[in-house]
Coordinates of C-alpha atoms and ligand atoms in Angstrom, one line a residue:
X24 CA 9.3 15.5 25.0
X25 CA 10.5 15.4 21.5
X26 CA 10.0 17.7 19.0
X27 CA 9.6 17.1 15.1
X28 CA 7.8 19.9 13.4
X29 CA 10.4 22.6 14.7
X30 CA 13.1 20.4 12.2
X31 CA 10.9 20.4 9.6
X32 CA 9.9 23.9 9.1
X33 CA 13.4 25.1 10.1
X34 CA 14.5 22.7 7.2
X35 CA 12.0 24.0 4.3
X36 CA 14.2 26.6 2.9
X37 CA 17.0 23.9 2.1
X38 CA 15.0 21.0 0.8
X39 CA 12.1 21.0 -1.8
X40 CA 9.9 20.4 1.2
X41 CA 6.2 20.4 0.5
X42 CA 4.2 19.7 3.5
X43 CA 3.0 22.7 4.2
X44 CA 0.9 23.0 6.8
X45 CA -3.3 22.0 7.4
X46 CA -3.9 25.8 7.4
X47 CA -3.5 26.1 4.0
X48 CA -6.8 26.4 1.8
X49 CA -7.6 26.5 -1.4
X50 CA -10.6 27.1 -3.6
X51 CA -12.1 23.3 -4.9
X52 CA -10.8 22.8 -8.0
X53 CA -7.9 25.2 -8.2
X54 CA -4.6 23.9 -8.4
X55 CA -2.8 23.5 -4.8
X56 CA -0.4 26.9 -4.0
X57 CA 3.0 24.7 -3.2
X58 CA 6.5 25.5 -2.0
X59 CA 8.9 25.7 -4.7
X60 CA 12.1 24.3 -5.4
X61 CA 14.6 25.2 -8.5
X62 CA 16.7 22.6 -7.5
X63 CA 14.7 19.5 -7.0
X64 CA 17.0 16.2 -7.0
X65 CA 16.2 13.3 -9.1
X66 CA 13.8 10.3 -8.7
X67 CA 15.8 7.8 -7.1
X68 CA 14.8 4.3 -8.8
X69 CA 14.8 1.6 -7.3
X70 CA 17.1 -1.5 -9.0
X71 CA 15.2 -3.4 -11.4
X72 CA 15.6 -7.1 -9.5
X73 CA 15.3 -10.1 -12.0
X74 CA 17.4 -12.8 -9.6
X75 CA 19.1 -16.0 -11.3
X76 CA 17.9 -18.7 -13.1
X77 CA 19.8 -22.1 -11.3
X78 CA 18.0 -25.2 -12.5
X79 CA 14.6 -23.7 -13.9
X80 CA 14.1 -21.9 -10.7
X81 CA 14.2 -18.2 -10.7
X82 CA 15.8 -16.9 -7.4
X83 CA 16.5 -13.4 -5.4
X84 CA 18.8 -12.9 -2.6
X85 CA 17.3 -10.4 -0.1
X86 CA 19.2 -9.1 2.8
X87 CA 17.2 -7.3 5.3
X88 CA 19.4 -4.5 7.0
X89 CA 20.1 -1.5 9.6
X90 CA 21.3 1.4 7.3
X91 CA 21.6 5.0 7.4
X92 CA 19.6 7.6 5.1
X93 CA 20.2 10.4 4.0
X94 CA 16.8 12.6 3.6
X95 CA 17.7 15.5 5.2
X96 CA 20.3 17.6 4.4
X97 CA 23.5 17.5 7.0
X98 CA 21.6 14.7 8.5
X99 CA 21.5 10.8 9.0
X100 CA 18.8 9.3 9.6
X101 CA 18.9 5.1 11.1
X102 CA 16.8 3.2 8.7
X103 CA 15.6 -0.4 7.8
X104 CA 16.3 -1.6 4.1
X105 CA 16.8 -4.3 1.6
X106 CA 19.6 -5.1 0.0
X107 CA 20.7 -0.8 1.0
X108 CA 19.6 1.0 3.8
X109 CA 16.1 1.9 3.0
X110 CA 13.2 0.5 0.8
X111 CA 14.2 -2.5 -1.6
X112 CA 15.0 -3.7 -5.0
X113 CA 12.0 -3.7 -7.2
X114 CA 11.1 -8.0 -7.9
X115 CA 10.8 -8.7 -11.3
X116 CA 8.7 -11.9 -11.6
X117 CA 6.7 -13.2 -14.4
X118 CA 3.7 -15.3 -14.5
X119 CA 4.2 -19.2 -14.8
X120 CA 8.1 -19.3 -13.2
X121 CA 9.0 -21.2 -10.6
X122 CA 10.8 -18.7 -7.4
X123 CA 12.8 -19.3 -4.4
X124 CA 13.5 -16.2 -2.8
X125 CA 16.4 -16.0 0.2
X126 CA 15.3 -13.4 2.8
X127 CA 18.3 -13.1 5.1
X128 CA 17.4 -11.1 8.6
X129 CA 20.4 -8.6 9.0
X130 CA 18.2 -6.3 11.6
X131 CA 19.2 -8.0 14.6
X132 CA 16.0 -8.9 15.9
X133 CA 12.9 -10.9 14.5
X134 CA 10.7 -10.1 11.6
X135 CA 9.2 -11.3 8.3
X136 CA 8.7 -10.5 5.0
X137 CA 5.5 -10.9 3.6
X138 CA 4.4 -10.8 -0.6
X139 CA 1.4 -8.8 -0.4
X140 CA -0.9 -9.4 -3.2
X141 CA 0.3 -12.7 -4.9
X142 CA -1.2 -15.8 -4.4
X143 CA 0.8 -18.6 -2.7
X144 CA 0.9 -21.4 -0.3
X145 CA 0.3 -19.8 3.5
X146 CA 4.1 -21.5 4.3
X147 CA 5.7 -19.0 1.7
X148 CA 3.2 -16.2 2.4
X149 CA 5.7 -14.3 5.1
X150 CA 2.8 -13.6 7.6
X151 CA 3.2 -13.3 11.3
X152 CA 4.0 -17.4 11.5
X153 CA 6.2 -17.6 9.4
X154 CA 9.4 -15.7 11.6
X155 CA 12.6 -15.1 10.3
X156 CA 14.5 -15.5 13.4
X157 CA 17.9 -12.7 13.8
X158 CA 21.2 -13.9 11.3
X159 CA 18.8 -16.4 9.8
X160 CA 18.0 -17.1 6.2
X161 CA 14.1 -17.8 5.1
X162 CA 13.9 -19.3 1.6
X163 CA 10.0 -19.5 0.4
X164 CA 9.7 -21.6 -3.0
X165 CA 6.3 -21.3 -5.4
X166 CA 5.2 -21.0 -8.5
X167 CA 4.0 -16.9 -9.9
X168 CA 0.3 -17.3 -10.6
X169 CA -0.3 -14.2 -10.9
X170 CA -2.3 -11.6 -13.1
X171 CA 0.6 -8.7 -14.3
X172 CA 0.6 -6.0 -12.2
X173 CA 2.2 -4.6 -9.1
X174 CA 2.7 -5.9 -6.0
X175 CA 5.0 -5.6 -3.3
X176 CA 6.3 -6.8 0.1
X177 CA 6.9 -5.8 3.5
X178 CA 7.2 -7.0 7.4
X179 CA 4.3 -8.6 8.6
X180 CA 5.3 -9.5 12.7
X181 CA 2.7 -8.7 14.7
X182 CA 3.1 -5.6 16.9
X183 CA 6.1 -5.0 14.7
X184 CA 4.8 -4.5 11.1
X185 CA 4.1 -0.4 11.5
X186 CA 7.9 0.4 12.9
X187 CA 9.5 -2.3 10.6
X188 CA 7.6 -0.8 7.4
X189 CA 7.7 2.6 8.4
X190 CA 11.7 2.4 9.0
X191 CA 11.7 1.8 5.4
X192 CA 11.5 -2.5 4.9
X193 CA 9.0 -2.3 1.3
X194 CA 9.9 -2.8 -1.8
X195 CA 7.7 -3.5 -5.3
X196 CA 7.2 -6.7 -6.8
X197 CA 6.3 -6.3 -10.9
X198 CA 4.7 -9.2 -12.1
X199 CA 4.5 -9.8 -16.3
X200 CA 2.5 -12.2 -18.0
X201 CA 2.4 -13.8 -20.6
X202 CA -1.8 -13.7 -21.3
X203 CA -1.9 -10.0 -21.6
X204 CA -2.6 -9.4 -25.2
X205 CA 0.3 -7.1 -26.7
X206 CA -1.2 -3.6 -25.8
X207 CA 1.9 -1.0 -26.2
X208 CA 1.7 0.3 -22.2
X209 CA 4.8 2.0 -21.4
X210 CA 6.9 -0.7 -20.2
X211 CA 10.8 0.3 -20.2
X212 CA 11.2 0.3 -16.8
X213 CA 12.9 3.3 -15.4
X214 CA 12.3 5.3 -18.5
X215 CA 8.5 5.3 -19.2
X216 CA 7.6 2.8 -16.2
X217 CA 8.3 4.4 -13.3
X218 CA 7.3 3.0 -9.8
X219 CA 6.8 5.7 -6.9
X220 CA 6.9 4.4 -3.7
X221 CA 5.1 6.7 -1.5
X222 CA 6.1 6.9 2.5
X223 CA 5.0 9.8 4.5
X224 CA 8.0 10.4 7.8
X225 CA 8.2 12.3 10.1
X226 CA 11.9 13.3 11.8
X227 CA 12.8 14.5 15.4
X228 CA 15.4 17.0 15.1
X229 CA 18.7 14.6 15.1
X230 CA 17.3 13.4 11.9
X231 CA 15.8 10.1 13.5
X232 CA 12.6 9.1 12.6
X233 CA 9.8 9.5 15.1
X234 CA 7.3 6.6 15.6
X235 CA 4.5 6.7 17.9
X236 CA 5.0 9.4 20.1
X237 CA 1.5 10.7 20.5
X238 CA -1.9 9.6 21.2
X239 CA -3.1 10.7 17.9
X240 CA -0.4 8.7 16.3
X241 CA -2.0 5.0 17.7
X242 CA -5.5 5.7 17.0
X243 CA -5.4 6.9 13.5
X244 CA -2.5 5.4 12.6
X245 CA 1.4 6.8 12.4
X246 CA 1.4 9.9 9.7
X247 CA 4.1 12.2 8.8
X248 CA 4.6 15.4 7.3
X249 CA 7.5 14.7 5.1
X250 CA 6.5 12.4 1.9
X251 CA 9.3 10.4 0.2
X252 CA 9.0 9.1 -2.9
X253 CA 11.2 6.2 -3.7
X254 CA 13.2 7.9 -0.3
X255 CA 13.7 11.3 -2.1
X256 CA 11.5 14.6 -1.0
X257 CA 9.7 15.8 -4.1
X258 CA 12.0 14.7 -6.4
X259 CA 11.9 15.4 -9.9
X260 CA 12.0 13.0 -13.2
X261 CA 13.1 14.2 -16.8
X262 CA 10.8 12.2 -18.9
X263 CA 12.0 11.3 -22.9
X264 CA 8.7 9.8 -23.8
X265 CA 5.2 11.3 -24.4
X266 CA 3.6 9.4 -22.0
X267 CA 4.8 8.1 -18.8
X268 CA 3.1 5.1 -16.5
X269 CA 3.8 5.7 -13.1
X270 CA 2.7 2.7 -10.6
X271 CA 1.9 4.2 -7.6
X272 CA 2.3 2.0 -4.2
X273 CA 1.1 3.6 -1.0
X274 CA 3.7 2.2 1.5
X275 CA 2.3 4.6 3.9
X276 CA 1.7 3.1 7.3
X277 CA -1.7 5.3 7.7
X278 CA -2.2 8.1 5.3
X279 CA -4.3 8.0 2.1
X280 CA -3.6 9.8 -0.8
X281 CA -5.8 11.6 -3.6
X282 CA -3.1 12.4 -6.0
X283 CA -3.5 14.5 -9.1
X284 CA -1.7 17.3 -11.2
X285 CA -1.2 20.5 -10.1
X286 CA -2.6 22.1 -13.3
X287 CA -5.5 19.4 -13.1
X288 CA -5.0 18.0 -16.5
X289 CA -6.5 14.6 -16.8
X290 CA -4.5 11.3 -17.0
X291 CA -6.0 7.3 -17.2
X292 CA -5.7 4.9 -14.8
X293 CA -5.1 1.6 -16.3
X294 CA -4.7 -1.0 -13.2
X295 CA -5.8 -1.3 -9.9
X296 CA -3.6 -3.6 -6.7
X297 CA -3.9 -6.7 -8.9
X298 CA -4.4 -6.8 -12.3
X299 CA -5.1 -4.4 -15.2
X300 CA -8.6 -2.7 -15.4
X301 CA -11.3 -3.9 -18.3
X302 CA -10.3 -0.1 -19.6
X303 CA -8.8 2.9 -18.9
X304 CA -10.3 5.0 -16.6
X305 CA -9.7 8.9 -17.1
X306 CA -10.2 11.1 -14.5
X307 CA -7.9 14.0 -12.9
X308 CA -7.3 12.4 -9.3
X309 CA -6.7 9.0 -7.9
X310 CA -6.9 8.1 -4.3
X311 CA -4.6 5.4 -2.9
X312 CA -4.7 3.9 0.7
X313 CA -2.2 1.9 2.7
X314 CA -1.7 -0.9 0.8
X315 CA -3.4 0.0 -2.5
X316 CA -1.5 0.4 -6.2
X317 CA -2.4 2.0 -8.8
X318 CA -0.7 2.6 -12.1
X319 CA -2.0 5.7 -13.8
X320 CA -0.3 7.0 -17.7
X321 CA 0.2 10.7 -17.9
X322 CA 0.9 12.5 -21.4
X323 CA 3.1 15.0 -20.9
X324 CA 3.8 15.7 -25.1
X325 CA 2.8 19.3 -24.3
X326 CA 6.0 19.3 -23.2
X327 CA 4.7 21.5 -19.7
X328 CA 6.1 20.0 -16.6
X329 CA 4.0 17.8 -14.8
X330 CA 3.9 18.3 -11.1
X331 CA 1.9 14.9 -8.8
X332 CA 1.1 16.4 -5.9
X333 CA -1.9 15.6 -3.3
X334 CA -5.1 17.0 -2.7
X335 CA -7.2 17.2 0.2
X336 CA -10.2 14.4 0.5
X337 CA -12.8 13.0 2.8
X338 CA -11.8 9.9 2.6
X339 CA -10.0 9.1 6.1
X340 CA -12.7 10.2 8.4
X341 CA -16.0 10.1 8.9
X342 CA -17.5 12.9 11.2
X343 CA -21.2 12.2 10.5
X344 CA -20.4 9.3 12.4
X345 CA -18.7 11.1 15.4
X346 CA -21.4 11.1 17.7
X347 CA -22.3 7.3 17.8
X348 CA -18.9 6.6 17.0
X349 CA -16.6 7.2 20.3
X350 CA -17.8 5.0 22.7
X351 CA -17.1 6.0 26.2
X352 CA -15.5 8.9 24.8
X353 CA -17.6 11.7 24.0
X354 CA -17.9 13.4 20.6
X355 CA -16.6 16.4 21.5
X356 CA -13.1 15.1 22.9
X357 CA -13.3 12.9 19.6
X358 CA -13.7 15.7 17.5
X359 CA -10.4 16.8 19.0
X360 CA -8.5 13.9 18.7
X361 CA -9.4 13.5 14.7
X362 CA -8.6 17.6 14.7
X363 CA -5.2 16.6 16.0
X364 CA -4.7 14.5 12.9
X365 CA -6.8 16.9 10.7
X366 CA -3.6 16.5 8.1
X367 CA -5.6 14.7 6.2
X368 CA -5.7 17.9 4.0
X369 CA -1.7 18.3 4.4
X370 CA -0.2 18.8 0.6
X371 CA 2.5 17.5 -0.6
X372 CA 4.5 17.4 -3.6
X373 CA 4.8 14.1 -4.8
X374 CA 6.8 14.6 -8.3
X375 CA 7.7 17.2 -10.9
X376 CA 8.1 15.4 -14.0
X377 CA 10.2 17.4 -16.7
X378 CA 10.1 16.8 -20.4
X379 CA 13.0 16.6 -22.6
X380 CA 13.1 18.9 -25.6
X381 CA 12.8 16.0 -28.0
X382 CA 10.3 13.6 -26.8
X383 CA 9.4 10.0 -28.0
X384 CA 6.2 9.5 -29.3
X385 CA 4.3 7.3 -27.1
X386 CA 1.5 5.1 -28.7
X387 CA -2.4 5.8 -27.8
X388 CA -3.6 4.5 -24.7
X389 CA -5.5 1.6 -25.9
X390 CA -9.3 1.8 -25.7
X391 CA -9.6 -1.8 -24.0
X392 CA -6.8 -3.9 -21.9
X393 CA -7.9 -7.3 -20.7
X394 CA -10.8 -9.2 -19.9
X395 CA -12.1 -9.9 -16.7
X396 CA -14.6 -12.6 -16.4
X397 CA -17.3 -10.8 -13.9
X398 CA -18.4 -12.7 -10.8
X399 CA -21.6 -12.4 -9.3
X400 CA -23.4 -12.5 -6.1
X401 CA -25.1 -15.7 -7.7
X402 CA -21.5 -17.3 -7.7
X403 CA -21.3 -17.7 -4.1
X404 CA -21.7 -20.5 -1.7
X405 CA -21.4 -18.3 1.2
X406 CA -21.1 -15.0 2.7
X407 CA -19.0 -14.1 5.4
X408 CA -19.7 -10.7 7.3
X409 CA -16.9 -8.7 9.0
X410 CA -17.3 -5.7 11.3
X411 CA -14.6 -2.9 11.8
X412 CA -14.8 -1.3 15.4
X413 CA -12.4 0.8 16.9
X414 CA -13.9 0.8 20.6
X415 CA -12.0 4.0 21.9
X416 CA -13.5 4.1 25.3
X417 CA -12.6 0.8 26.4
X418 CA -8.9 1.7 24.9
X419 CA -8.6 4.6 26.6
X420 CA -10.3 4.5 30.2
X421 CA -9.6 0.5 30.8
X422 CA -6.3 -0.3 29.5
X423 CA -8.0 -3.9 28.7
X424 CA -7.2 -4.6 25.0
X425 CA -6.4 -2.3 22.0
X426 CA -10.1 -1.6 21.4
X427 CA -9.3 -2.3 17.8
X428 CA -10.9 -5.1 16.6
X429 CA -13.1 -7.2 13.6
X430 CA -16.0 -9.0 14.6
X431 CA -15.4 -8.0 18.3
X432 CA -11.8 -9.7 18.5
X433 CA -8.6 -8.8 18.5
X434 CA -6.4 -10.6 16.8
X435 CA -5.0 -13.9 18.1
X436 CA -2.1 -15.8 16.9
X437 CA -4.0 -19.2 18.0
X438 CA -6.9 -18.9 17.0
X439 CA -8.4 -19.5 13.2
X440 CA -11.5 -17.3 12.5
X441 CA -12.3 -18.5 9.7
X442 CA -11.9 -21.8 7.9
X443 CA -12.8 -21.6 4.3
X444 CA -13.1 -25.0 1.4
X445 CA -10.9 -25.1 -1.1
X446 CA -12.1 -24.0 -4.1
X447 CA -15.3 -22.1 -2.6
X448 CA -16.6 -19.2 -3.9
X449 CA -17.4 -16.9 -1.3
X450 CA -18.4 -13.2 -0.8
X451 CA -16.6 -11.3 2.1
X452 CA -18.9 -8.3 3.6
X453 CA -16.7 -5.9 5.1
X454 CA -18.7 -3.7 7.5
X455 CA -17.3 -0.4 9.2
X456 CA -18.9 0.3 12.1
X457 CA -16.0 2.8 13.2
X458 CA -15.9 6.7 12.4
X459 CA -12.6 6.3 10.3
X460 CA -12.2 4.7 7.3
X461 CA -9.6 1.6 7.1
X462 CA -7.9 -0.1 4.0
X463 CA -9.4 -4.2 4.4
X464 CA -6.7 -6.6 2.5
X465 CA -7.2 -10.3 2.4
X466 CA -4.2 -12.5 1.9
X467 CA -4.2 -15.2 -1.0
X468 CA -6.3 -14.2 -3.3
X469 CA -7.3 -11.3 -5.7
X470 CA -11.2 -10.1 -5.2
X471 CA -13.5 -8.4 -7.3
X472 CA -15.4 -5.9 -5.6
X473 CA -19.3 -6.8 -6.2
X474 CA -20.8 -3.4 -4.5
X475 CA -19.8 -0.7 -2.1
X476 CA -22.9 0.5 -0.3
X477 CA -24.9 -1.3 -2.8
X478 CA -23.3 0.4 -5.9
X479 CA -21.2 -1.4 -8.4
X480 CA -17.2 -0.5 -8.3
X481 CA -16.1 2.5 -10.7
X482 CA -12.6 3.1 -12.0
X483 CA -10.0 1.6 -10.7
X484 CA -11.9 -0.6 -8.2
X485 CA -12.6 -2.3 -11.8
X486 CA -9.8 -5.0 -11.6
X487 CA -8.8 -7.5 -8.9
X488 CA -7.9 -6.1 -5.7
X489 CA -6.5 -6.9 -2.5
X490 CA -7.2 -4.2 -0.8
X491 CA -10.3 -1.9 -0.2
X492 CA -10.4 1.4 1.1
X493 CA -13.9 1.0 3.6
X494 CA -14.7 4.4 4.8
X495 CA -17.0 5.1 8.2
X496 CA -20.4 3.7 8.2
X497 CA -19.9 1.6 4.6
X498 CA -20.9 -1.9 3.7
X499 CA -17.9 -3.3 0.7
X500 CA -18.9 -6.4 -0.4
X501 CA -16.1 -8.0 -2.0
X502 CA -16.0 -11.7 -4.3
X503 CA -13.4 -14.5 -4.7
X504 CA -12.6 -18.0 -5.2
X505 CA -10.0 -19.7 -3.1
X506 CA -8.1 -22.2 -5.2
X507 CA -5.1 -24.1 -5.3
X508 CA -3.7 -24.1 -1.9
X509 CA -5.0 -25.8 1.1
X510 CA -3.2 -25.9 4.4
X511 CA -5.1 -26.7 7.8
X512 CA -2.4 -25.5 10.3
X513 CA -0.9 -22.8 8.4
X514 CA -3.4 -19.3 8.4
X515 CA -3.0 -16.5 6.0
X516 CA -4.5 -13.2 7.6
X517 CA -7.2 -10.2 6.5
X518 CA -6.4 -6.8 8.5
X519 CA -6.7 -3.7 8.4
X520 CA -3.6 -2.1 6.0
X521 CA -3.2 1.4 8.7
X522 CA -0.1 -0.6 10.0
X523 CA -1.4 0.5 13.5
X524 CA -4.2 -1.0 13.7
X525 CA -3.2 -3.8 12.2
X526 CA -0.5 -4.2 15.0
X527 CA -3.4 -3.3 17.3
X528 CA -5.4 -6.4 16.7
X529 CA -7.3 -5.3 14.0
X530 CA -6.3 -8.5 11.8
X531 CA -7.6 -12.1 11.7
X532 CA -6.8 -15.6 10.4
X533 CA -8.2 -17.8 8.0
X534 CA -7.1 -21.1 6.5
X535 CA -8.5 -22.9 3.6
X536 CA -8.8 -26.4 3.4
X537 CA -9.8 -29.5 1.5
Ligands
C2O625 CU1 0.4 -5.8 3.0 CU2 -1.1 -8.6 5.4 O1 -0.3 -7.2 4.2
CU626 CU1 -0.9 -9.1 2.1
CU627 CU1 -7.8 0.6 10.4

């Protein structure tokens, strides 16, 4: 039997630790009551990566490798990492350049490494077939066609994805262009342009991380109660500029995450996964799920500190749905389970940002940021229709299958789902017929989202995304054109971004061809 939470609350006078528990409440709207700390270390951020140019082709050596953390104080924790024992370099690519990237598995056993978000030949796109076999070197080539923006990469083997990730393989891919009209964003990385990795953990007492050791953890997805950010527990940042851009990336295997400051002040989100938004978007929280980016710009000239932190949300679960929802298992025990994981709610400090006595002025957020020609349902030549079901009853009481499944299948290796034309037009219609919510991603391309439950996409769901967060019951209809690279053998997957479902079967193939 191992136990976890006993470390972490016997840990929380030492560290800046934040999760405190689901029992605390607050009043809507008030700022979030949070453990201090006086003594908060510093952001840790990741090396900028801009590889070698050798004969026009821009190329990055990546060594995936065992490692040992450090999170915990007087403890070591066995990791995955990248080029250093946990997370990896952030990429540095820009728009138009030629890459060859040289992913050599250190980790002793099989995985891949997959570029979530661009858009590349299915050889180079590091899915489940493309297997980087122990002490071997993978080199994917292609060309960055890409919108600037975040992206990032991460294992992709099936059944392994959620323990490689979540041992800490990720890392952020930055992608400039040259398109983007001139438009002042904060852009010195490190200093105004910060990247925060988020990973929620959760530790067994020796400081190893525990995966998977509950029933709870496999249904909804592996969550912790320790967040790191860029691998440091609410770490701190001393800003020297008026505003700061922080690009969020939820590594997180399975938790969501409705960030916003403590003392509520408003900030502007200015890009979704994939590209920058029409405009700013201000608001005072921003919810990310597996798999999702967001870059928000925070001003921070009043010269109070900043503290990130979570709020609770709705967003995960679904309960209206409980009833219909379990399957052979009644509602009741259902309701249990998703109490089990009610840490939904669980707060967390994400960052304290700290500004310098003399601050650089930052220009004005800038009213408009790039054009986005707007598809429309009329675009189409066809619609394809995929339905999320978790069928819990037949996981639990028959053993037959994971239960987790999109259009009644799990996911199979040889078979292709879907086979779509080159250059078609299509819209995807992403049902969820399950009573959680789960993060759809499509590999390839960059959607627009035409309408969630019928109504058009606010905020940050303004740009091209990857990824959409499709909570219980809802209908996402998302819109894309597949161009440029054809393969018939060679599938690029959709899935389900909770790493655990993903790995259960919730995932699919689809190849496009001439
Ligand atoms: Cu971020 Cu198919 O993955
Ligand atoms: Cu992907
Ligand atoms: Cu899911």
């Amino acid at each position: 039997m191992i136990t976890r939470r006993t470390v972490v609350t016997g840990l929380t006078a030492g560290v800046a630790l934040t999760a405190l528990g689901a029992g605390l409440r607050s009043t809507p709207g008030a700022a979030p009551a949070l453990a201090r700390s006086d003594n908060p270390v510093d952001l840790p951020i990741p090396p900028l990566d801009k590889g070698r140019v050798e004969s026009g082709v821009r190329i990055f050596d990546l060594a995936l490798q065992r490692g040992n953390a450090h999170f915990l104080p007087g403890l070591s924790t066995p990791t995955l990492g990248i080029n250093g024992p946990y997370l990896g370099p952030t990429l540095n690519l820009t728009d138009g350049e030629q890459v060859e990237i040289r992913v050599k598995n250190g980790i002793g056993e099989p995985t891949t490494i997959h570029w979530h978000g661009l858009h590349i030949p299915a050889r180079a796109d590091g899915g489940p077939h493309q297997m980087i076999e122990p002490g071997k070197t993978w080199r994917p080539d292609f060309k960055v066609k890409q919108n600037a923006g975040m992206f990032w990469y991460h294992p992709h083997l099936l059944h392994k994805t959620g323990l490689h990730a979540y041992l800490g393989m990720a890392g952020a891919i930055i992608v400039n262009d040259q398109r983007t009209p001139d438009l002042d964003l904060p852009s010195d990385y490190g200093v105004d342009d910060i990247p925060l990795v988020l990973q929620d953990k959760r530790f067994n007492r020796d400081g190893s991380l525990d995966y998977l050791s509950s029933m709870p953890d496999r249904m909804m997805g592996m969550k912790g109660d320790v967040l790191l950010v860029n691998g440091a527990i609410a770490p701190s940042f001393k800003a020297t500029t008026g505003k700061i851009r922080l690009r969020l990336l939820n590594a997180s295997n399975a938790r969501i995450y409705n960030l916003g400051f403590s003392d509520n002040r408003k900030f502007h989100i200015i890009a979704g996964d994939g590209s920058l938004l029409p405009a700013p978007f201000e608001t005072n929280r921003v919810l990310i799920s597996p798999g999702e980016r967001a870059e928000i710009i925070v001003d921070v000239s009043d010269q109070k500190m900043a503290k990130l932190v979570t709020y609770p949300h709705k967003a995960a679960g679904g309960m209206g749905m409980m009833g219909g929802g379990g399957g052979m298992m009644g509602g009741g025990m259902m309701r249990r389970m998703m109490g089990m994981m009610g840490d939904d709610n669980l707060r967390f400090q994400v960052l304290q940002i700290q500004p310098s006595s003399a601050l650089k002025t930052s220009p004005a957020v800038p009213s408009k940021l790039i054009q986005i020609p707007l598809m429309k349902a009329n675009d189409a030549s066809k619609t394809r229709r995929f339905v999320l079901q978790m069928g819990m009853g037949r996981m639990m009481m028959m053993g037959g299958g994971s239960g987790f499944t999109i259009n009644g299948r799990e996911m199979d290796m040889k078979r292709i789902d879907e086979r779509v034309k080159l250059g078609a037009t299509e819209i995807w219609e992403v049902v969820n017929k399950s009573p959680m919510a789960h993060p759809f991603h499509i590999h390839d391309i960059q959607f627009q989202i035409l309408d969630r439950n019928g109504k058009p996409p606010r905020g940050q769901e303004t740009g091209l995304k990857d990824t959409v967060l499709v909570g219980a019951g809802e209908t996402v209809r998302v819109i894309a054109t597949f161009e440029d690279y054809a393969d018939p053998e060679r599938p690029y997957m959709y899935h389900c971004h909770i790493l655990e479902h993903e790995d259960a079967g919730m995932m699919g193939q689809f190849t496009v061809e001439v």
